[in-house]
Tab-separated table of C-alpha atoms in Angstrom:
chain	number	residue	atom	x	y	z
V	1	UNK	CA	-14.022	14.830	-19.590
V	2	UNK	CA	-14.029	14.192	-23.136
V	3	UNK	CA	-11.144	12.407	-24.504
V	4	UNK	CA	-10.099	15.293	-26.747
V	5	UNK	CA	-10.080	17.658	-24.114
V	6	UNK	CA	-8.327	15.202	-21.531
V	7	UNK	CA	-5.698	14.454	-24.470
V	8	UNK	CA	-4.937	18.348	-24.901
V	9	UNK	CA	-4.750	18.427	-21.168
V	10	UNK	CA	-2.286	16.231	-21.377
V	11	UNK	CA	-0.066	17.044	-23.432
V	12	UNK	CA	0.001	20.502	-21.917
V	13	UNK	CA	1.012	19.324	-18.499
V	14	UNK	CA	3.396	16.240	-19.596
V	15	UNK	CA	5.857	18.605	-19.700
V	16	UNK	CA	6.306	19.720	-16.186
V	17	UNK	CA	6.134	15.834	-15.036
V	18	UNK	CA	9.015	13.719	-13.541
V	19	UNK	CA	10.881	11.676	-15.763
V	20	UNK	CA	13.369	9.089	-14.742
V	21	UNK	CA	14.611	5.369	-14.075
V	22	UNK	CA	13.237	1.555	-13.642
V	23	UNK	CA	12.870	-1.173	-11.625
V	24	UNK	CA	12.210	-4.683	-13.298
V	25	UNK	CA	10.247	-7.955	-11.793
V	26	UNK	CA	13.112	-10.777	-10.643
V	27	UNK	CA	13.203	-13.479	-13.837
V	28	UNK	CA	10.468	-16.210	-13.510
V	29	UNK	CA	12.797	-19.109	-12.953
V	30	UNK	CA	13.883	-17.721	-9.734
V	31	UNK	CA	13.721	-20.214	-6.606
V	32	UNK	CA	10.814	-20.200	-4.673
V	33	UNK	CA	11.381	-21.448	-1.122
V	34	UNK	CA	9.182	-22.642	1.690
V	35	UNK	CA	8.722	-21.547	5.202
V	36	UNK	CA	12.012	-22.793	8.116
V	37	UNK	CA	12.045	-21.897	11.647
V	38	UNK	CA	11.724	-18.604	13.942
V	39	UNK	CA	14.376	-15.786	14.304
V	40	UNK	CA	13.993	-12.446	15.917
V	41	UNK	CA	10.994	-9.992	16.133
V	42	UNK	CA	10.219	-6.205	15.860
V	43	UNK	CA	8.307	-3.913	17.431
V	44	UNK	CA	6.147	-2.548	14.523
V	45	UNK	CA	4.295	-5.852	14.275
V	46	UNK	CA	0.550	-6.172	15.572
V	47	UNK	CA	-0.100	-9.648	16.832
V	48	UNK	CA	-3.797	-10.734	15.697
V	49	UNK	CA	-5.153	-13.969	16.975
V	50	UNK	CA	-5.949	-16.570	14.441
V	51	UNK	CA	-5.339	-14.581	11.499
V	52	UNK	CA	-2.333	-12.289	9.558
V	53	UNK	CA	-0.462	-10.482	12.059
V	54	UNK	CA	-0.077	-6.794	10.160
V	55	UNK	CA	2.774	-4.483	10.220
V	56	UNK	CA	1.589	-1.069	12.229
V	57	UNK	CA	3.135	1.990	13.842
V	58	UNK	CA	3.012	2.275	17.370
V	59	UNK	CA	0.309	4.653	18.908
V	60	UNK	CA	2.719	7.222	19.958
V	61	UNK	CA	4.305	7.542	16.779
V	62	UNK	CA	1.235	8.413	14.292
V	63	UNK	CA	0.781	11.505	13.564
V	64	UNK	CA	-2.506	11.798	11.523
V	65	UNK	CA	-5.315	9.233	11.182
V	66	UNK	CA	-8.799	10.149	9.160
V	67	UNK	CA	-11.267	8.861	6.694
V	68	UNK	CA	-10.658	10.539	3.401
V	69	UNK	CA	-12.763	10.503	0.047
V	70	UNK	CA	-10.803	11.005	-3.484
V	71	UNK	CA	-11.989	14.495	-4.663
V	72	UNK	CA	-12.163	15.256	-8.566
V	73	UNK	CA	-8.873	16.478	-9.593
V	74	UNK	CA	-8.728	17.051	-13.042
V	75	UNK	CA	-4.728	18.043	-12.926
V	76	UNK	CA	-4.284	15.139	-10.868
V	77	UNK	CA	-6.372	12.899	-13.346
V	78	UNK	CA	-4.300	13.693	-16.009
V	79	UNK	CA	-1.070	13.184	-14.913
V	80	UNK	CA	-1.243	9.294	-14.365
V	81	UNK	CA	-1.844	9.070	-18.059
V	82	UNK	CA	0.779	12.096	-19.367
V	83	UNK	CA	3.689	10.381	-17.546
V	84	UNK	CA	2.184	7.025	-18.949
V	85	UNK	CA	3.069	8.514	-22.248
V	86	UNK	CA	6.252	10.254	-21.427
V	87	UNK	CA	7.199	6.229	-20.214
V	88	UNK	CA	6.096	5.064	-23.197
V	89	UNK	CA	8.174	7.580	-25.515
V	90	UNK	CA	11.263	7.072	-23.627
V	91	UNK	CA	10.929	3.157	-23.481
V	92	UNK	CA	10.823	3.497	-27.423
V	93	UNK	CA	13.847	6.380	-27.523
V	94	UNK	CA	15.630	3.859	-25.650
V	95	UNK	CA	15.443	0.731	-27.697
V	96	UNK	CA	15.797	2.900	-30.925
V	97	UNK	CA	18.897	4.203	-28.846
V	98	UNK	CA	20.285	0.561	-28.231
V	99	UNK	CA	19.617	-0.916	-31.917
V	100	UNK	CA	22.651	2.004	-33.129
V	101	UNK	CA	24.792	1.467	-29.997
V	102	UNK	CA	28.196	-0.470	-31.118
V	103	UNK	CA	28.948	-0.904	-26.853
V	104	UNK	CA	25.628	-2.267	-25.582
V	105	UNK	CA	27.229	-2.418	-22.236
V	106	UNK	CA	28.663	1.254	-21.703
V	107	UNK	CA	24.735	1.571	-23.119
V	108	UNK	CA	22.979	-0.262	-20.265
V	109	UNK	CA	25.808	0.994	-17.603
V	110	UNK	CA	24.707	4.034	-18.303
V	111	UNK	CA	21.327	4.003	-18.078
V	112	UNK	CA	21.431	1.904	-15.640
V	113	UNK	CA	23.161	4.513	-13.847
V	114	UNK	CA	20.388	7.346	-14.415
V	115	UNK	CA	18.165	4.714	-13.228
V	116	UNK	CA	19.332	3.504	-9.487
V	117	UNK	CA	19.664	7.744	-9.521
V	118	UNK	CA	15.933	8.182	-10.475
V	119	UNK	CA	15.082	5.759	-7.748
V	120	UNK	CA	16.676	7.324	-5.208
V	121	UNK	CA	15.277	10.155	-6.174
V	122	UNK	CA	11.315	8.766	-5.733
V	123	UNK	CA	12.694	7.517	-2.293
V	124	UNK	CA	13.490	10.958	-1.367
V	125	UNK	CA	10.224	12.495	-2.539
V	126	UNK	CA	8.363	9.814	-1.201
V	127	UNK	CA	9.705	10.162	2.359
V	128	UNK	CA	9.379	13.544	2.411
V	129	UNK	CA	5.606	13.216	1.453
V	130	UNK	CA	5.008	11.283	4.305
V	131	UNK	CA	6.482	13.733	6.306
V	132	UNK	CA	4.574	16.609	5.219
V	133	UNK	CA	1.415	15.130	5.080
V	134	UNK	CA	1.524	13.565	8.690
V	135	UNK	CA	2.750	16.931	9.862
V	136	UNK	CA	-0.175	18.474	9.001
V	137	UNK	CA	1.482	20.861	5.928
V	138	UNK	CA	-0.232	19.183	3.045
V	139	UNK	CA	-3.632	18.312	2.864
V	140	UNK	CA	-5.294	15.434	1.301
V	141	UNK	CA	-5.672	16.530	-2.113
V	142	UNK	CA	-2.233	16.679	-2.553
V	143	UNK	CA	-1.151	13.715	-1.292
V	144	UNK	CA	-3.211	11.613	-3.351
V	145	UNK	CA	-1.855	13.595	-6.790
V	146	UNK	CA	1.617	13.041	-5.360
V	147	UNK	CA	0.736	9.292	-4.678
V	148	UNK	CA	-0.788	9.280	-8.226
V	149	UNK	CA	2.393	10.631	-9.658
V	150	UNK	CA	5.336	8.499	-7.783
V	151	UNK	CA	3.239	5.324	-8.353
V	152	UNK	CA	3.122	5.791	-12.147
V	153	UNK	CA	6.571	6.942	-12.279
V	154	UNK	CA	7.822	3.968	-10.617
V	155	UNK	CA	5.372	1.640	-12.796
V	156	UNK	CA	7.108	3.084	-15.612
V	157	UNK	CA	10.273	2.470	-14.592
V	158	UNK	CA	9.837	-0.848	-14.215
V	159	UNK	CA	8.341	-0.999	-17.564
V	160	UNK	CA	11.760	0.240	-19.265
V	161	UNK	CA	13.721	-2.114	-17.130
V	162	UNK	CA	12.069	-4.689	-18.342
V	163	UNK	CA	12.328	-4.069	-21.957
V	164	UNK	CA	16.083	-3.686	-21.415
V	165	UNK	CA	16.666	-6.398	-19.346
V	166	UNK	CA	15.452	-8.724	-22.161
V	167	UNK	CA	17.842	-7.258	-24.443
V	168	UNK	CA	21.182	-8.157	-22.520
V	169	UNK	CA	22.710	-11.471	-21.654
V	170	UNK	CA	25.362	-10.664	-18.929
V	171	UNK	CA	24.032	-11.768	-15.893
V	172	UNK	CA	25.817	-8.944	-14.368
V	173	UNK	CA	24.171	-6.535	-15.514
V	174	UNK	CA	20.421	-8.501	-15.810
V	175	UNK	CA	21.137	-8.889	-11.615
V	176	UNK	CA	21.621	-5.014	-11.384
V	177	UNK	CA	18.492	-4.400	-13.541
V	178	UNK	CA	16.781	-6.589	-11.294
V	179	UNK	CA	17.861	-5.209	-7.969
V	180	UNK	CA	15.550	-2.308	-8.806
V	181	UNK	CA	12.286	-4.313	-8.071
V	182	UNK	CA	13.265	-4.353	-4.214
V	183	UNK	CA	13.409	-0.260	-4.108
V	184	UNK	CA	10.924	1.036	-1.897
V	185	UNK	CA	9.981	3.926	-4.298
V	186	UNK	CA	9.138	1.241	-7.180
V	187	UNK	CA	7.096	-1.409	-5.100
V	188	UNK	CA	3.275	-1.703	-6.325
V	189	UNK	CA	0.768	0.068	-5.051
V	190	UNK	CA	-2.303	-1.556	-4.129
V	191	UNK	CA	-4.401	1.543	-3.741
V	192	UNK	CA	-2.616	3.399	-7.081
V	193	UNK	CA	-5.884	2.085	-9.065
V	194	UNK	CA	-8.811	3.404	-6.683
V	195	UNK	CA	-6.698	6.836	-6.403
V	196	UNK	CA	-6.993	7.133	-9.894
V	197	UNK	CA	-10.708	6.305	-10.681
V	198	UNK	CA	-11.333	8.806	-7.659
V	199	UNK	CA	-9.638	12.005	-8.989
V	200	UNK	CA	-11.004	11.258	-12.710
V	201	UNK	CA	-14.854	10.379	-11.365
V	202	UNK	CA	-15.005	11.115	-7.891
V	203	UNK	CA	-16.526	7.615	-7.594
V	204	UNK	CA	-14.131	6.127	-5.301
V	205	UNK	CA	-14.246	3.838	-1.721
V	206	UNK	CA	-13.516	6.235	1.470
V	207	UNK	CA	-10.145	5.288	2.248
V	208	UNK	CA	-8.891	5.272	5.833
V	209	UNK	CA	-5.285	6.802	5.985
V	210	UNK	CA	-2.569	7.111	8.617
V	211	UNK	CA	0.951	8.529	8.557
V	212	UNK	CA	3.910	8.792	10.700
V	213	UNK	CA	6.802	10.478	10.136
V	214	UNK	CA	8.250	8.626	7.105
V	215	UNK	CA	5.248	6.135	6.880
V	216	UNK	CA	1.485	5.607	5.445
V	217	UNK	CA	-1.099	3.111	5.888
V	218	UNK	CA	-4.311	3.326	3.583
V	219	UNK	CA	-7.297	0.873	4.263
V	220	UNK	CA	-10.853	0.132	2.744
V	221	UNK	CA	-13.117	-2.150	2.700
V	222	UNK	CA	-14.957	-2.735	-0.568
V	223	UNK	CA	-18.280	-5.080	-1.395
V	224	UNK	CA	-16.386	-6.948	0.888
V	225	UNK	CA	-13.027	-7.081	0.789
V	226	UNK	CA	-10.939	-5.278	3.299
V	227	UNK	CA	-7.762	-3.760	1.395
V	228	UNK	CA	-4.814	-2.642	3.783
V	229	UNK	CA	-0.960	-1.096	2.477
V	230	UNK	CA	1.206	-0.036	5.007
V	231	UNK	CA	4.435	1.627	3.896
V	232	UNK	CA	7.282	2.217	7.066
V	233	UNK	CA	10.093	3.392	5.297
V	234	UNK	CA	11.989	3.839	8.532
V	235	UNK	CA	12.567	-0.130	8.504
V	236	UNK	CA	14.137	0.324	5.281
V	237	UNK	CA	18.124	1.179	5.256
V	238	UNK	CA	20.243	0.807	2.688
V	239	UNK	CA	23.284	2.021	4.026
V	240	UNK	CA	23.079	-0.764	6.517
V	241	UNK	CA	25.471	-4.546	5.948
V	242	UNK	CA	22.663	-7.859	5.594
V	243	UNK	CA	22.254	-9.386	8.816
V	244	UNK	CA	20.824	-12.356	6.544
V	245	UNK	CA	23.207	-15.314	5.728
V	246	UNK	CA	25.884	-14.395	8.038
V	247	UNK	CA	25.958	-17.693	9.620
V	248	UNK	CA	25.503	-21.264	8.642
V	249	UNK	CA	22.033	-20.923	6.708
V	250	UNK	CA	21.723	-19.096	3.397
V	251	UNK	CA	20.098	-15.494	2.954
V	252	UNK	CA	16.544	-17.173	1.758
V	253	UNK	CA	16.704	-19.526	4.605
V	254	UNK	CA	17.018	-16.664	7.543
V	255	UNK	CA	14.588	-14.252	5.308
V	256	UNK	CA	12.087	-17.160	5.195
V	257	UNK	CA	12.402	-17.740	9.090
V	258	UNK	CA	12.151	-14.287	9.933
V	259	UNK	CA	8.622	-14.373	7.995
V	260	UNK	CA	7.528	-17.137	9.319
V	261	UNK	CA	8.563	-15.453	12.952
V	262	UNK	CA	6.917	-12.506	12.245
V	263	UNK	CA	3.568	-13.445	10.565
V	264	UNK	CA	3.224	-17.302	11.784
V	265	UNK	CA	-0.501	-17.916	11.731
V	266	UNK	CA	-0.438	-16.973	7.616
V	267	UNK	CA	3.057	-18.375	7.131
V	268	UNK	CA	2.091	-22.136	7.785
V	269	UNK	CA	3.214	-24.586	5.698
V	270	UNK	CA	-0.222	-25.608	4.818
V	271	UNK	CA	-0.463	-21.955	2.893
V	272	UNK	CA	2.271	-23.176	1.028
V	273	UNK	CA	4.360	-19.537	1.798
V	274	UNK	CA	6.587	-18.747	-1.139
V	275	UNK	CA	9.894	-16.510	-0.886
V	276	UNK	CA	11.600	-14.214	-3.782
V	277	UNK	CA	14.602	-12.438	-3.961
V	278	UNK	CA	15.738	-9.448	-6.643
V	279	UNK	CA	18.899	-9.659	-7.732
V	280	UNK	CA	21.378	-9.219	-5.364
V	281	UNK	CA	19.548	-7.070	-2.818
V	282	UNK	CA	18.992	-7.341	0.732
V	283	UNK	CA	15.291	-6.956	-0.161
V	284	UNK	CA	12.908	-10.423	-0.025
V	285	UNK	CA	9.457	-10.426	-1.053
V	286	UNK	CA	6.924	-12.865	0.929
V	287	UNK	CA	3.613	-14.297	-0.219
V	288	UNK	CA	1.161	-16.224	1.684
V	289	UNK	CA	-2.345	-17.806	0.220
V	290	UNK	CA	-4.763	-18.459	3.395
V	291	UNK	CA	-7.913	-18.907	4.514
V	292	UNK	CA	-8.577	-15.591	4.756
V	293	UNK	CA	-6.887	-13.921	1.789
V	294	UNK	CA	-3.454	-13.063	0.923
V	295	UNK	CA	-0.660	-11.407	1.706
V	296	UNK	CA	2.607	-9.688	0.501
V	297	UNK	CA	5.421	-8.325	2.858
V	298	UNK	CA	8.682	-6.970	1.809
V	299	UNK	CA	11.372	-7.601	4.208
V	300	UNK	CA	15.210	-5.462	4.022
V	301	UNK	CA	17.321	-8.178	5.111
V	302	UNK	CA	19.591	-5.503	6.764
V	303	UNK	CA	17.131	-4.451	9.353
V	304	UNK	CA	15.824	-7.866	8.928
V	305	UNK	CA	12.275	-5.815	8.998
V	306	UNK	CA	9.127	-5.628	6.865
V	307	UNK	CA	8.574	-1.930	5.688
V	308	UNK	CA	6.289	-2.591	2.797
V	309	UNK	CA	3.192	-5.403	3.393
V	310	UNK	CA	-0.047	-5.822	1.511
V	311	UNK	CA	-2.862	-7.714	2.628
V	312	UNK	CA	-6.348	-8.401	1.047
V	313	UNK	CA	-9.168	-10.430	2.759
V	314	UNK	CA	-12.436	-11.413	3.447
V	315	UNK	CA	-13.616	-9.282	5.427
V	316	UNK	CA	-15.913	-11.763	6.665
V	317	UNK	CA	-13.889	-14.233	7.677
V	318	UNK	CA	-11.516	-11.756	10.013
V	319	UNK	CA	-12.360	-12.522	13.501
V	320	UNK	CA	-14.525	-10.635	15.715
V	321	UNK	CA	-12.726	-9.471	18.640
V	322	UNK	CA	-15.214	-7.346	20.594
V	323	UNK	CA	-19.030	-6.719	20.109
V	324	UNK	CA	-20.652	-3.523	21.532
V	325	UNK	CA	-24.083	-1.713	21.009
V	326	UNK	CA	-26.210	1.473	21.935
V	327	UNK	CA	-29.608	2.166	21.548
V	328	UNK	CA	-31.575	6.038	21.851
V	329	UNK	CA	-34.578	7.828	19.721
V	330	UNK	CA	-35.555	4.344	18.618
V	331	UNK	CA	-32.143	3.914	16.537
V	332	UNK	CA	-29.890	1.316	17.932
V	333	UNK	CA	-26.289	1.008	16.627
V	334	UNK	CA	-24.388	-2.209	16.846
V	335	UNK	CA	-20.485	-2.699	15.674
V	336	UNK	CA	-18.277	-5.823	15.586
V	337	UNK	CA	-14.494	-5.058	16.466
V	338	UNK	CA	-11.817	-6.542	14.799
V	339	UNK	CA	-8.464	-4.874	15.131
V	340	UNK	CA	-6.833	-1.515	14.682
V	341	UNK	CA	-7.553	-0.626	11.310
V	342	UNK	CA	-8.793	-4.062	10.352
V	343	UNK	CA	-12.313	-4.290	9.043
V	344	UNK	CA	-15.015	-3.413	11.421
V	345	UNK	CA	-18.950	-3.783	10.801
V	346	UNK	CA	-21.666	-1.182	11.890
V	347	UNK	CA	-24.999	-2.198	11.778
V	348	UNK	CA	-27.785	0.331	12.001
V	349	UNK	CA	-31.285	-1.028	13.758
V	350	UNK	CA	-34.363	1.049	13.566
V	351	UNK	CA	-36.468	0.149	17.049
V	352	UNK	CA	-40.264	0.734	17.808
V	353	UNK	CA	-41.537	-0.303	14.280
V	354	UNK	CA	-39.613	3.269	13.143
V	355	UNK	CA	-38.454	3.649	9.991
V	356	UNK	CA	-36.067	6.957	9.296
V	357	UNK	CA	-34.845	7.970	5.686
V	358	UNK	CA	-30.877	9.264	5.333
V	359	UNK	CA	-29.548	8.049	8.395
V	360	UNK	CA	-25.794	9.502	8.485
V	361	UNK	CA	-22.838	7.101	10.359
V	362	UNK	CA	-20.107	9.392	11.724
V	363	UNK	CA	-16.395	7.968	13.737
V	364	UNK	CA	-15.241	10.988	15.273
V	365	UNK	CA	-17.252	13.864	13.337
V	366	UNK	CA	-16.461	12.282	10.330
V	367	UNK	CA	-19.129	11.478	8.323
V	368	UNK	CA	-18.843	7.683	6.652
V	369	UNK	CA	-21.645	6.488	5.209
V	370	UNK	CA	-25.355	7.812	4.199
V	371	UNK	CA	-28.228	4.966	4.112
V	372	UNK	CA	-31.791	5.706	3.182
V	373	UNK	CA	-32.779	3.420	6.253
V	374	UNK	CA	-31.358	1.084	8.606
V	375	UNK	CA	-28.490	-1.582	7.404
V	376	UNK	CA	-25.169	-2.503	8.351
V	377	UNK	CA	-21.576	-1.632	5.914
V	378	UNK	CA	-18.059	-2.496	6.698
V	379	UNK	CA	-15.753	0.425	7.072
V	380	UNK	CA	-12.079	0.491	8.997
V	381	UNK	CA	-11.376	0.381	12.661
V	382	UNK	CA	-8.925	3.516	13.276
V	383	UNK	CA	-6.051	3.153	16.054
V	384	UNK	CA	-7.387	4.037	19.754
V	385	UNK	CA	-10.564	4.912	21.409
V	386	UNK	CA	-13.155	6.632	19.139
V	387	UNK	CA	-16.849	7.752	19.163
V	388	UNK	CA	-19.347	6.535	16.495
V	389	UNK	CA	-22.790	8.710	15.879
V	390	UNK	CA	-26.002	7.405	13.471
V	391	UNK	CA	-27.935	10.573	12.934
V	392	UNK	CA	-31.425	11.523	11.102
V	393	UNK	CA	-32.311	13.499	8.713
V	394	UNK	CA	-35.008	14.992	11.577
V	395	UNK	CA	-32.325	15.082	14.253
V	396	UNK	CA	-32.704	11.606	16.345
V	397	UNK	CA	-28.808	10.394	17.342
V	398	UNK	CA	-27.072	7.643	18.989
V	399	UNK	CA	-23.713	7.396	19.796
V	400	UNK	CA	-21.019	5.044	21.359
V	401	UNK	CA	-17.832	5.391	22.479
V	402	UNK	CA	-15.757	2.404	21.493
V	403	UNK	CA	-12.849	1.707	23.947
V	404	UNK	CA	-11.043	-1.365	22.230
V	405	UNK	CA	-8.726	-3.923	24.402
């Protein structure tokens, strides 16, 4: 689209976008804590064996799994960048706004305010996105412009609090600005990037994508590297009291135990794990450097849960956990295992000295990758038992049926 045309598009459609509130990063001279001892566990964590456990529904409770490509979307392209503007414009009406206030903090109570209410708001919509989308009333295409269109909302949010956080000096009020970085609706997206460059080009990774009831997981694996989010906004309550520092050790202390309970192989002290609160919440971010990548959880300190975790990886260096292989019409197909929606590696032999052009990989009907001969990719392991096909152009076929431990 030329940028004329995508600028008139634009404009005409900024109007019917969301506009709202902020969230704003914690200050950088914030304590950064190391790893203590073991608490309790939960039963949405995935135990993996010498690497990052991962934070996972349970079988029973998912709802929709599937391999799904980012379609061209030009209304869906366009509004990342018209509420990008619409951010913009209001972050400027704001400080013009603050520069000719004679009560600066009536002026940031307020909009502080119409902020923690915009937030909420994104909550609600995101929730009931996940809802729809795992119940099978909203199909794909929609849930990636609605993804598109919370995550830039949020990311301008943050933007504003920022801005306005730098312009106070009661810590009061630069704690309740910073609370907002903890919200669930204004928490990063790792995918919010490829979603984009899909509905503008169509040129994006196949995505694997599961959802529960008020949860989604998205997955790909890249020249690469194996990208997993998982979002389980049931393990996120905010009407709930802090179960943290109700005892003898301090909030960071039990938040930093609880991690290191949770996700011990990648919360060593030799990764050098690093805690972060915001503000005054009951929300603690965790980061962990390792051997095999990194990772980012979010733990609510009032279900003492994760409900927001990132990790990126080699997806080399994940271990194999099972090997299997079938061979028919001189195609043999070969896959490496990993975990439930970890990385998992097909591998496409041609046999007898054949050689076959457009050889189509399927999981379950669903077509994943196209190769002009034999080769191997990475894609992701879905949850359960599941078939994979390799297919000809001139109609030779193997399949397996992959029954994982």
């Amino acid at each position: 689209m030329s940028r004329p045309s995508r600028l008139l598009l634009i404009l005409c459609v900024s109007a019917l976008l969301v506009a709202g509130g902020t969230a704003v990063t914690a200050s950088a001279d914030e304590p950064l804590w190391e790893a203590g001892q073991v608490t309790n566990s939960t039963t949405h964590i995935i135990d993996v064996s010498n690497s990052s456990n991962y934070l996972s529904l349970d079988e029973s409770e998912i709802k929709q799994q599937q391999y799904e490509s980012v379609s061209l979307d030009v209304a869906g392209a366009v509004q990342g960048d018209a509420l990008r503007l619409q951010g913009e414009h209001r972050k400027r009406g704001l400080q013009q706004q603050l520069s000719n206030t004679e009560d600066e903090r009536a002026f940031h109570d307020r909009l502080l305010t119409e902020l923690e209410q915009s937030a909420l708001a994104l909550e609600t919509q995101e929730r009931q996105l996940y809802r729809q989308y795992g119940n099978g009333d909203i199909r794909e295409t929609q849930l990636f412009r609605e993804l598109v269109r919370l995550g830039v909302a949020g990311e301008q949010y943050r933007n504003i609090a920022d801005v306005m956080q730098q312009a106070i000096d009661t810590d009061s009020l630069s704690s309740r600005y910073s609370n907002f970085n903890g919200e669930p609706s204004l928490l990063q997206s790792a995918f919010l990037s490829q979603i984009e460059t899909g509905l503008s080009t169509a040129d994006a990774t196949q995505m694997y994508v599961q959802a529960g009831n008020e949860s989604l997981i998205l997955a790909s694996v890249e020249d690469g590297t194996f990208l997993r989010e998982a979002t389980l906004l049931g393990e996120y309550d905010r009407d709930a009291s802090e179960q943290f520092g109700i005892g003898d050790a301090s909030e960071a202390r039990d938040a930093l135990e609880r991690a290191q309970n949770l996700y011990p192989w990648s919360m060593k002290d030799t990764f050098n794990p690093q805690l972060r609160g915001f503000g005054n919440s009951a929300t603690y971010r965790v980061t962990s450097s390792h051997t095999h990548g990194t990772l980012q959880t979010y733990i609510d300190g009032r279900t003492t849960n994760p409900y927001h975790e990132i990790h990126e990886k080699n997806a080399f260096s994940v271990p194999v956990t099972d090997f299997t292989q079938a061979t028919n019409d001189g195609i043999r197909i070969d896959i490496q295992l990993t975990n439930p929606t970890g990385p998992m590696l097909i591998e496409v032999i041609e046999t007898d000295d054949l050689i076959y052009n457009n050889i189509t990989v399927s999981v379950e009907d669903t077509p994943i990758r196209t190769m002009s001969s034999g080769g191997d990719f990475y894609t992701v392991q879905p949850v359960g038992s599941f078939e994979i096909t390799a297919e000809t152009d001139t109609g030779q076929e193997v399949s397996i049926a992959v029954f994982p431990d």
